[in-house]
Amino acid sequence: MAEESAKLLLKTSFKPTKTIESIYTGGKVVITDDAKHLITTLNEDIIVTEIDTGKQVHELEGDTEIVTTMAVKPDGKHLVSASRSLFLRIWDLEKGECIRTMKAHEAPIIVMDIDATSTLVATGSADATIKVWDIDKGYCTHNLKGHGGVISALKFHQYNGKWYVASGADDCQVRVWDLQSRRCVAVLNSHVSVIRGLDFSADGKYLISGSRDKVVNVWDWQAKQLRATYPILETIETVGFLEKNVKLAAKFGKNWQDAEIFYTAGDAGVIKLWDLKSGQLIKAQEPEKNSQHTISDVIYIQKTQTLAAVTNDQNILMYSLEQKLARTKQIVGYNDEVVDVVYLGKDETHLVAATNSAQLRIYNVETQDCDLLYGHTDMIISLDRSKDGLLVATASKDKTARLWKIDLTNENKEDRFKSAGVCIGHTESVGAVALSCKSNTFMITGSQDRTIKYWNLRDLDLQNPSEDYHPKAFYTHQAHDKDINTICVAPNDKYFATGSQDKTAKLWNVDTGELVGTMKGHKRGVWCARFSPVDQVLATSSGDKTVKIWSLKDFTCLKTFEGHTNSVLRVDFLTAGMQLASAGSDGLVKIWTIKTNECASTLDNHTQKVWALAVRKDEKFVVSAGADSVINFWEDVTLQEQEEELKEKEELIIKEQELQTFMRKKDYLNAILLALSLEQPFRLLGLFREVHESRPENDESSATGSENVDKILAELSIENIEKLLGYVRDWNTNAKHSDIAQTVLYAILSSRTSEELVELSTAKELIDGLLPYTDRHYQRIDDLITQSFIIDYTLQAQK
């Protein structure tokens, strides 16, 4: 029963407890050698994130210019970053602070590499020069000139006790520099396009270079000879060696156990492994279905034998070498606009989000781990889930709707999310989708072609889901005169409602597809419609900045909620249909109480439009997401706040009673301290008046009327003195209380030095407030004394 009443408690307070935000907006990505931290660029800032938990460790504030490149020391202590401001910055990764800034080149730094001993960093710039710096001491050790274009690749190399740097540029040359003699010892010409990657073999004899001319060259760099050219048949963006590991190489087949393997990646969006000796392809990673991304960089994490691919759509995809390039983890760097979110799973532990992309993103709410589902070929616009959370429907701009089987408990990662069917039939992008509420027997879609379709899912096989399953459309109706924005199915599965840009919402019969009624009244397009879980009413939100509730018996408007300052994009019912949550283009989420028509709470943590709203089944959390790429989790804290308020009231009553007891017992020390802590100046004034009026006749030494009270005032803490002087200033403004104010002021001034009082943070305001009124009171007393002489004169004259 208590649980029931808690559930029906009207919600008035929410606090933001968690956010899912962007961590990467393009540019360089670095992973520390211990595989603990991921370092990414977010606009002009740098974000350090824990890979395992997804927790943000540091946000390193940039210098208002875009970060062009960065590198982390192999020991993981420092990060070196460069931006378009031409400065080189060195960061302490433990504290998250910038410890040194240096002016580096005359043009932006494009590439960077740090040597294995964590001592030197080489920077390659657009001014065609390479500089080598001592990181800890902060000075330049080498300035290498010779390239005729932007430096595009750098690699340190230690061979026979000597240090070398290999560099590549857009003049298509590869150069090797001897750091001891500061000379260029090799110029390697063969490529016909910009060099994108360089690496040295395990024995140090061979150098490989990858270029956008679609080939990898193998060089004997000491003999300055080209040993082999391997056609990769794609524009190469990165190239590198794997460590020589017989056990690891054998996983790709017995033939390769002694092979020296290198990887390439580029505009095909696939990581490929090659044999150095023969140039044969050992293994290519399985391409992601319908994906159109390219890979801009690959980071080899030796500790976990993982290749992390950085894609041009700001995702970081981890592929395990031990599992033959199976995808083991995804990190979503940037969400773009989040247009829809829905809770998933039996216990609603996951959140599925549709962003401005063709991939579906499924977040684990606790760890913020993300899975990407590939299938659609264009942006996903709308989502819905079945009541049991095992089926998700997605509607996309690619004119299709897709079904996905969700099994979050499956230990095999690949079987957790399976494509279960594709609905093909609409001629324009599908903008709204809704699944049946009671059972997974049908689905309704609405499209830009202004039609609605009923899809029969009775023969959907969730035990053996297949993408080849194409549900049949039972009926198709022209529904509205403009785009359909929203569809929702009634809790009893007998009716469904649609909302459109033509300013109307319509109610339809599910079985026959007949129009039951039209709700007219909005002055702009209807963005969202939702059925009440208990009453026969429908809530709609519109571009006219209002939310309306309609009767489903006679289709009249029962209530209108006004308060948003821009279009209301989403609406949902809360608290057993007694409240509404709405989200708008003004970046606000509002909670409304239907009975009183009042806004009970406004949740403000977005900077742009809020497109999406999802309520957890137990209504403990509300999720909002929008155009600012942020997903906010709001926790309902109404019950806790009410309990805290009650507790505070009880404590106040107890303290009030204690204060009265202290006054009666004449325990002035505790009474003064308690009145100060309760911030009750009137009680304090009464206490000082009582002391003043009950002054013993023979007492001439005490300031206040009691030596005990004088002593208490002398021993008060400086914070309490400041508070008391504030009260004295206020009492002093009233002639009735000025005598007590002056008495207390005198007692304080007698026990404190002027130096102590001047150091108070509010000393100036207090003195400015006390002086004019004190002058006025003394003037008044002087006038009274002058006037009292008339009595003396009158009495004298009567003698």
PDB file of C-alpha atoms in Angstrom, residues 20 330 332 342 344 349-354 359-365 368-373 392 404-406 408 416-417:
ATOM      1  CA  ILE A  20      25.778  10.737 -21.857  1.00  0.00           C
ATOM      2  CA  GLN A 330      32.530   0.385 -29.594  1.00  0.00           C
ATOM      3  CA  VAL A 332      30.654   6.442 -29.631  1.00  0.00           C
ATOM      4  CA  VAL A 342      13.649   4.364 -25.713  1.00  0.00           C
ATOM      5  CA  LEU A 344      15.283  -1.448 -23.359  1.00  0.00           C
ATOM      6  CA  THR A 349      19.044  -1.411 -18.006  1.00  0.00           C
ATOM      7  CA  HIS A 350      19.763  -0.185 -21.531  1.00  0.00           C
ATOM      8  CA  LEU A 351      18.803   2.804 -23.607  1.00  0.00           C
ATOM      9  CA  VAL A 352      18.459   2.773 -27.369  1.00  0.00           C
ATOM     10  CA  ALA A 353      19.088   6.079 -29.157  1.00  0.00           C
ATOM     11  CA  ALA A 354      18.484   7.280 -32.707  1.00  0.00           C
ATOM     12  CA  GLN A 359      23.390   3.162 -36.916  1.00  0.00           C
ATOM     13  CA  LEU A 360      21.272   2.363 -33.916  1.00  0.00           C
ATOM     14  CA  ARG A 361      23.069   3.036 -30.626  1.00  0.00           C
ATOM     15  CA  ILE A 362      22.358   0.898 -27.573  1.00  0.00           C
ATOM     16  CA  TYR A 363      23.819   2.191 -24.301  1.00  0.00           C
ATOM     17  CA  ASN A 364      24.261   0.323 -21.074  1.00  0.00           C
ATOM     18  CA  VAL A 365      22.939   2.962 -18.652  1.00  0.00           C
ATOM     19  CA  GLN A 368      27.744   3.802 -20.725  1.00  0.00           C
ATOM     20  CA  ASP A 369      29.126   1.039 -22.981  1.00  0.00           C
ATOM     21  CA  CYS A 370      27.614   1.328 -26.416  1.00  0.00           C
ATOM     22  CA  ASP A 371      26.697  -1.175 -29.123  1.00  0.00           C
ATOM     23  CA  LEU A 372      26.209  -0.057 -32.705  1.00  0.00           C
ATOM     24  CA  LEU A 373      23.657  -1.847 -34.865  1.00  0.00           C
ATOM     25  CA  VAL A 392      12.599  -2.741 -31.206  1.00  0.00           C
ATOM     26  CA  TRP A 404      15.380  -5.907 -34.091  1.00  0.00           C
ATOM     27  CA  LYS A 405      15.330  -8.799 -31.639  1.00  0.00           C
ATOM     28  CA  ILE A 406      16.902  -7.819 -28.303  1.00  0.00           C
ATOM     29  CA  LEU A 408      20.487  -8.580 -23.388  1.00  0.00           C
ATOM     30  CA  ARG A 416      22.255  -9.968 -28.242  1.00  0.00           C
ATOM     31  CA  PHE A 417      21.001  -7.822 -31.085  1.00  0.00           C
TER      32      PHE A 417
END
